[in-house]
Short mmCIF file of C-alpha atoms in Angstrom, two decimals:
data_model
loop_
_atom_site.label_atom_id
_atom_site.label_comp_id
_atom_site.label_asym_id
_atom_site.label_seq_id
_atom_site.Cartn_x
_atom_site.Cartn_y
_atom_site.Cartn_z
CA UNK A 1 -10.21 14.70 -27.49
CA UNK A 2 -9.31 14.94 -23.80
CA UNK A 3 -10.80 12.96 -20.91
CA UNK A 4 -11.25 14.36 -17.41
CA UNK A 5 -12.16 12.50 -14.22
CA UNK A 6 -14.04 13.07 -11.01
CA UNK A 7 -13.67 10.61 -8.16
CA UNK A 8 -15.65 10.05 -4.99
CA UNK A 9 -15.22 7.35 -2.39
CA UNK A 10 -17.50 5.07 -4.43
CA UNK A 11 -17.38 6.12 -8.10
CA UNK A 12 -15.00 7.31 -10.81
CA UNK A 13 -16.63 9.41 -13.55
CA UNK A 14 -15.00 10.22 -16.90
CA UNK A 15 -16.09 13.08 -19.14
CA UNK A 16 -14.73 13.97 -22.57
CA UNK A 17 -14.30 17.53 -23.81
CA UNK A 18 -15.71 16.33 -27.15
CA UNK A 19 -19.40 17.02 -26.73
CA UNK A 20 -18.81 17.42 -22.97
CA UNK A 21 -20.09 13.84 -22.94
CA UNK A 22 -20.17 11.58 -19.92
CA UNK A 23 -18.24 8.51 -21.10
CA UNK A 24 -17.75 6.27 -18.05
CA UNK A 25 -19.16 5.72 -14.57
CA UNK A 26 -17.26 2.99 -12.75
CA UNK A 27 -17.61 1.58 -9.26
CA UNK A 28 -14.34 1.89 -7.34
CA UNK A 29 -15.05 -1.39 -5.57
CA UNK A 30 -15.31 -4.07 -8.27
CA UNK A 31 -14.67 -1.88 -11.29
CA UNK A 32 -18.03 -2.59 -12.93
CA UNK A 33 -19.15 -0.10 -15.56
CA UNK A 34 -22.59 1.51 -15.35
CA UNK A 35 -22.48 3.42 -18.63
CA UNK A 36 -22.88 2.00 -22.14
CA UNK A 37 -19.46 1.93 -23.82
CA UNK A 38 -20.45 3.24 -27.25
CA UNK A 39 -19.96 0.16 -29.40
CA UNK A 40 -19.88 1.73 -32.90
CA UNK A 41 -21.47 -1.38 -34.40
CA UNK A 42 -24.56 -0.82 -32.24
CA UNK A 43 -24.75 2.80 -31.05
CA UNK A 44 -21.57 4.81 -30.93
CA UNK A 45 -22.37 7.28 -28.17
CA UNK A 46 -22.55 7.24 -24.36
CA UNK A 47 -24.57 10.21 -23.11
CA UNK A 48 -24.76 13.04 -25.66
CA UNK A 49 -26.09 16.50 -24.87
CA UNK A 50 -29.02 17.43 -27.13
CA UNK A 51 -29.13 21.08 -28.23
CA UNK A 52 -30.62 23.18 -29.79
CA UNK A 53 -33.20 20.54 -30.73
CA UNK A 54 -34.35 17.25 -29.26
CA UNK A 55 -35.31 14.52 -31.70
CA UNK A 56 -35.68 15.03 -35.42
CA UNK A 57 -36.97 17.95 -37.44
CA UNK A 58 -39.38 17.24 -40.25
CA UNK A 59 -37.16 16.42 -43.25
CA UNK A 60 -34.24 17.73 -41.10
CA UNK A 61 -35.31 21.30 -41.92
CA UNK A 62 -36.78 24.31 -40.18
CA UNK A 63 -37.48 27.93 -41.05
CA UNK A 64 -36.80 31.10 -39.12
CA UNK A 65 -37.63 34.63 -40.26
CA UNK A 66 -38.43 33.30 -43.72
CA UNK A 67 -35.09 31.53 -44.20
CA UNK A 68 -34.69 27.73 -44.33
CA UNK A 69 -32.01 25.84 -42.41
CA UNK A 70 -30.96 22.21 -42.14
CA UNK A 71 -30.09 20.48 -38.88
CA UNK A 72 -29.54 16.84 -38.02
CA UNK A 73 -31.29 14.92 -35.26
CA UNK A 74 -30.58 16.16 -31.70
CA UNK A 75 -28.65 19.23 -32.86
CA UNK A 76 -24.93 19.83 -33.13
CA UNK A 77 -23.28 20.55 -29.74
CA UNK A 78 -22.69 16.83 -29.15
CA UNK A 79 -20.18 16.95 -32.03
CA UNK A 80 -18.26 20.05 -30.89
CA UNK A 81 -15.19 20.32 -28.68
CA UNK A 82 -16.10 22.12 -25.46
CA UNK A 83 -13.83 24.22 -23.24
CA UNK A 84 -13.18 23.10 -19.67
CA UNK A 85 -13.64 26.31 -17.67
CA UNK A 86 -13.52 24.95 -14.10
CA UNK A 87 -12.48 21.78 -12.31
CA UNK A 88 -11.92 20.74 -8.73
CA UNK A 89 -12.22 17.43 -6.88
CA UNK A 90 -16.03 17.38 -6.95
CA UNK A 91 -17.12 19.19 -10.09
CA UNK A 92 -16.21 20.34 -13.56
CA UNK A 93 -17.79 22.86 -15.89
CA UNK A 94 -17.61 22.81 -19.69
CA UNK A 95 -18.67 25.58 -22.04
CA UNK A 96 -19.48 25.95 -25.72
CA UNK A 97 -20.77 29.00 -27.54
CA UNK A 98 -22.04 30.06 -30.92
CA UNK A 99 -19.61 30.94 -33.68
CA UNK A 100 -19.65 31.69 -37.40
CA UNK A 101 -20.08 28.00 -38.29
CA UNK A 102 -22.95 27.30 -35.89
CA UNK A 103 -24.68 30.50 -37.04
CA UNK A 104 -24.95 29.08 -40.56
CA UNK A 105 -27.26 26.31 -39.34
CA UNK A 106 -28.70 27.96 -36.20
CA UNK A 107 -28.99 31.78 -36.51
CA UNK A 108 -28.75 32.57 -32.80
CA UNK A 109 -25.95 33.63 -30.48
CA UNK A 110 -25.78 31.60 -27.28
CA UNK A 111 -23.55 30.26 -24.55
CA UNK A 112 -24.13 26.78 -23.12
CA UNK A 113 -22.52 25.42 -19.96
CA UNK A 114 -22.79 22.00 -18.38
CA UNK A 115 -21.79 21.36 -14.78
CA UNK A 116 -21.09 17.85 -13.53
CA UNK A 117 -20.89 17.40 -9.76
CA UNK A 118 -20.10 14.09 -8.05
CA UNK A 119 -20.93 13.30 -4.43
CA UNK A 120 -20.73 9.74 -3.09
CA UNK A 121 -23.10 7.69 -5.32
CA UNK A 122 -24.76 10.65 -7.04
CA UNK A 123 -23.88 12.64 -10.15
CA UNK A 124 -25.75 15.91 -10.74
CA UNK A 125 -25.92 17.53 -14.16
CA UNK A 126 -26.90 21.14 -14.83
CA UNK A 127 -27.29 22.72 -18.26
CA UNK A 128 -27.22 26.51 -18.30
CA UNK A 129 -28.42 28.18 -21.50
CA UNK A 130 -27.56 31.87 -21.89
CA UNK A 131 -29.01 34.06 -24.62
CA UNK A 132 -26.16 36.31 -25.82
CA UNK A 133 -28.19 37.45 -28.83
CA UNK A 134 -30.28 40.61 -29.17
CA UNK A 135 -33.35 38.57 -30.15
CA UNK A 136 -35.32 35.81 -28.42
CA UNK A 137 -33.48 32.48 -28.38
CA UNK A 138 -35.59 29.51 -29.54
CA UNK A 139 -34.30 26.11 -28.44
CA UNK A 140 -34.81 22.71 -26.87
CA UNK A 141 -32.35 20.80 -24.69
CA UNK A 142 -31.99 17.33 -23.23
CA UNK A 143 -29.76 14.57 -21.92
CA UNK A 144 -29.29 11.11 -23.42
CA UNK A 145 -27.38 8.91 -20.91
CA UNK A 146 -27.41 5.20 -21.77
CA UNK A 147 -26.78 2.55 -19.11
CA UNK A 148 -25.55 -1.02 -19.37
CA UNK A 149 -28.48 -3.39 -18.98
CA UNK A 150 -28.98 -7.11 -19.40
CA UNK A 151 -32.52 -7.36 -20.80
CA UNK A 152 -33.05 -10.74 -19.16
CA UNK A 153 -33.04 -9.09 -15.73
CA UNK A 154 -33.94 -5.43 -16.31
CA UNK A 155 -36.95 -3.52 -15.00
CA UNK A 156 -38.02 0.11 -14.82
CA UNK A 157 -40.15 1.84 -12.23
CA UNK A 158 -41.15 5.48 -11.62
CA UNK A 159 -42.02 7.76 -8.72
CA UNK A 160 -45.59 8.18 -9.95
CA UNK A 161 -48.06 5.61 -11.18
CA UNK A 162 -49.39 7.11 -14.39
CA UNK A 163 -47.95 9.10 -17.26
CA UNK A 164 -49.22 9.94 -20.69
CA UNK A 165 -47.27 8.22 -23.44
CA UNK A 166 -46.78 9.40 -26.99
CA UNK A 167 -45.56 7.32 -29.92
CA UNK A 168 -43.56 8.24 -32.98
CA UNK A 169 -44.96 7.90 -36.47
CA UNK A 170 -41.83 7.42 -38.49
CA UNK A 171 -39.45 9.94 -36.91
CA UNK A 172 -42.11 12.36 -35.71
CA UNK A 173 -44.32 12.75 -32.66
CA UNK A 174 -47.88 11.58 -33.21
CA UNK A 175 -50.04 13.72 -30.90
CA UNK A 176 -53.07 11.50 -31.61
CA UNK A 177 -51.23 8.52 -30.06
CA UNK A 178 -51.58 9.87 -26.49
CA UNK A 179 -52.29 6.99 -24.10
CA UNK A 180 -52.02 6.31 -20.37
CA UNK A 181 -48.85 4.46 -19.36
CA UNK A 182 -49.10 2.58 -16.06
CA UNK A 183 -46.11 2.40 -13.69
CA UNK A 184 -48.13 0.87 -10.88
CA UNK A 185 -45.58 -1.95 -10.68
CA UNK A 186 -42.04 -2.37 -11.97
CA UNK A 187 -42.13 -3.08 -15.70
CA UNK A 188 -39.87 -5.71 -17.19
CA UNK A 189 -38.07 -4.33 -20.24
CA UNK A 190 -38.41 -6.24 -23.50
CA UNK A 191 -37.04 -5.66 -26.98
CA UNK A 192 -40.54 -5.13 -28.30
CA UNK A 193 -40.82 -1.99 -26.14
CA UNK A 194 -38.50 -0.33 -28.65
CA UNK A 195 -39.88 -1.71 -31.90
CA UNK A 196 -41.15 1.81 -32.65
CA UNK A 197 -38.16 3.69 -31.22
CA UNK A 198 -38.45 5.37 -27.80
CA UNK A 199 -41.07 5.28 -25.07
CA UNK A 200 -41.96 9.00 -24.78
CA UNK A 201 -43.56 10.03 -21.50
CA UNK A 202 -45.15 13.44 -20.91
CA UNK A 203 -44.33 14.61 -17.40
CA UNK A 204 -45.98 17.06 -14.99
CA UNK A 205 -44.37 19.95 -13.05
CA UNK A 206 -42.08 18.89 -10.24
CA UNK A 207 -39.57 16.09 -9.93
CA UNK A 208 -39.79 12.97 -12.09
CA UNK A 209 -37.74 9.91 -11.19
CA UNK A 210 -37.20 6.83 -13.35
CA UNK A 211 -35.34 3.86 -11.88
CA UNK A 212 -33.62 1.10 -13.82
CA UNK A 213 -32.90 -2.25 -12.19
CA UNK A 214 -30.30 -4.25 -14.11
CA UNK A 215 -27.44 -6.75 -13.80
CA UNK A 216 -23.90 -5.59 -14.52
CA UNK A 217 -20.70 -7.63 -14.98
CA UNK A 218 -18.43 -7.13 -11.95
CA UNK A 219 -15.32 -7.44 -14.08
CA UNK A 220 -14.12 -8.78 -17.40
CA UNK A 221 -11.08 -10.82 -18.33
CA UNK A 222 -10.10 -11.35 -21.96
CA UNK A 223 -13.61 -10.33 -22.94
CA UNK A 224 -15.18 -13.05 -20.75
CA UNK A 225 -17.79 -11.96 -18.22
CA UNK A 226 -16.77 -13.21 -14.78
CA UNK A 227 -19.75 -12.46 -12.55
CA UNK A 228 -22.80 -10.23 -12.27
CA UNK A 229 -24.18 -7.99 -9.58
CA UNK A 230 -27.58 -6.30 -9.33
CA UNK A 231 -27.51 -2.56 -9.93
CA UNK A 232 -30.02 0.21 -9.47
CA UNK A 233 -29.75 3.45 -11.43
CA UNK A 234 -32.17 6.29 -10.76
CA UNK A 235 -32.50 9.43 -12.86
CA UNK A 236 -34.36 12.38 -11.36
CA UNK A 237 -35.18 15.52 -13.36
CA UNK A 238 -36.67 18.83 -12.25
CA UNK A 239 -39.62 20.15 -14.27
CA UNK A 240 -38.69 18.23 -17.40
CA UNK A 241 -41.26 18.29 -20.20
CA UNK A 242 -40.70 14.71 -21.37
CA UNK A 243 -38.76 11.59 -20.44
CA UNK A 244 -37.57 9.29 -23.20
CA UNK A 245 -36.75 5.63 -22.51
CA UNK A 246 -34.89 4.09 -25.41
CA UNK A 247 -32.85 1.20 -26.68
CA UNK A 248 -32.47 -0.52 -30.02
CA UNK A 249 -34.58 -3.48 -30.99
CA UNK A 250 -31.56 -5.75 -31.44
CA UNK A 251 -29.90 -8.28 -29.17
CA UNK A 252 -26.57 -6.47 -29.40
CA UNK A 253 -27.98 -3.32 -27.77
CA UNK A 254 -27.37 -4.18 -24.13
CA UNK A 255 -28.31 -0.75 -22.83
CA UNK A 256 -31.26 1.39 -21.81
CA UNK A 257 -31.17 5.17 -22.18
CA UNK A 258 -33.19 7.32 -19.77
CA UNK A 259 -33.45 10.77 -21.30
CA UNK A 260 -34.69 13.99 -19.66
CA UNK A 261 -36.00 16.30 -22.38
CA UNK A 262 -37.05 19.92 -22.40
CA UNK A 263 -38.38 19.63 -25.94
CA UNK A 264 -39.28 16.85 -28.34
CA UNK A 265 -39.23 15.82 -32.01
CA UNK A 266 -41.35 17.62 -34.58
CA UNK A 267 -44.95 16.50 -34.70
CA UNK A 268 -46.40 14.78 -37.75
CA UNK A 269 -48.31 17.98 -38.51
CA UNK A 270 -45.38 20.38 -38.06
CA UNK A 271 -45.22 23.31 -40.45
CA UNK A 272 -41.45 23.59 -39.97
CA UNK A 273 -41.55 27.11 -38.51
CA UNK A 274 -39.23 27.12 -35.49
CA UNK A 275 -41.30 29.49 -33.35
CA UNK A 276 -44.32 27.21 -33.81
CA UNK A 277 -42.49 23.97 -33.02
CA UNK A 278 -44.25 21.84 -30.40
CA UNK A 279 -42.37 22.09 -27.08
CA UNK A 280 -39.97 24.86 -28.20
CA UNK A 281 -38.57 27.10 -25.46
CA UNK A 282 -38.05 30.87 -25.72
CA UNK A 283 -35.43 32.82 -23.77
CA UNK A 284 -35.23 36.60 -23.71
CA UNK A 285 -32.06 38.46 -24.70
CA UNK A 286 -29.51 38.60 -21.89
CA UNK A 287 -31.31 35.94 -19.83
CA UNK A 288 -30.15 32.47 -18.79
CA UNK A 289 -32.03 29.33 -17.76
CA UNK A 290 -30.97 26.16 -15.93
CA UNK A 291 -32.07 22.59 -16.59
CA UNK A 292 -31.16 20.00 -13.97
CA UNK A 293 -31.12 16.28 -13.47
CA UNK A 294 -29.24 13.83 -11.28
CA UNK A 295 -28.29 10.16 -11.50
CA UNK A 296 -27.86 7.84 -8.52
CA UNK A 297 -25.81 4.65 -8.89
CA UNK A 298 -26.21 1.72 -6.47
#
């Protein structure tokens, strides 16, 4: 595992080649950490990339062309070592591609790149999916960045007033649970919001922005929190299908994940056939597609 860094006047960003995962976003003035630090006793990841599925498959299985395959929640690229193919002072690009091992669980040839670009207070993220197969590529993709948040002082707000919200039934999307979700005012986050896993919001075409207001420790000394400062983290995604807002319903989970998804978990009524999966994307042979979001840190 190798860590790489980008630095602007205001922020220092660390990214690991393992999973091409964002692992730290620190303020240069004060040293406070915006990103959840992957406590393995609570949730041992920072900001995994979700591909070629988002969420969980029914019984962790799917079928394609009459053959059955097994795949764990959120896919497998988060657990692979990626290649760093470009780096300068402002951006870095990582790449992973299909191989004999991935083909055993996902019978498609693909190339996936992620570009991180840092400018002042803003980090942009671009996923580029390329179909290197001779057949149509079926996939979903998403981000899963989790941010430090003290629940006593945390709120979320959005750039539009109303969304439709779906709930999970067990691990699967319940389409009958569709309800309006009102963002007319900033919503205080509570543990009970996550008693049934994530808040899943269906978006509309265009840009969706979710803002998290939280308090972060300015610095730590011998594990003791010295002082707090208010922070504002905004995640904006272009033409995302869903936004997930997630934490764990436990006091130790001092984070909130804001997740742009182009895809979603299997529905309760899923037949397990990949081409029929709710929210699945299809990419023609030789084509590529970009999926973008950005995070602002104040």
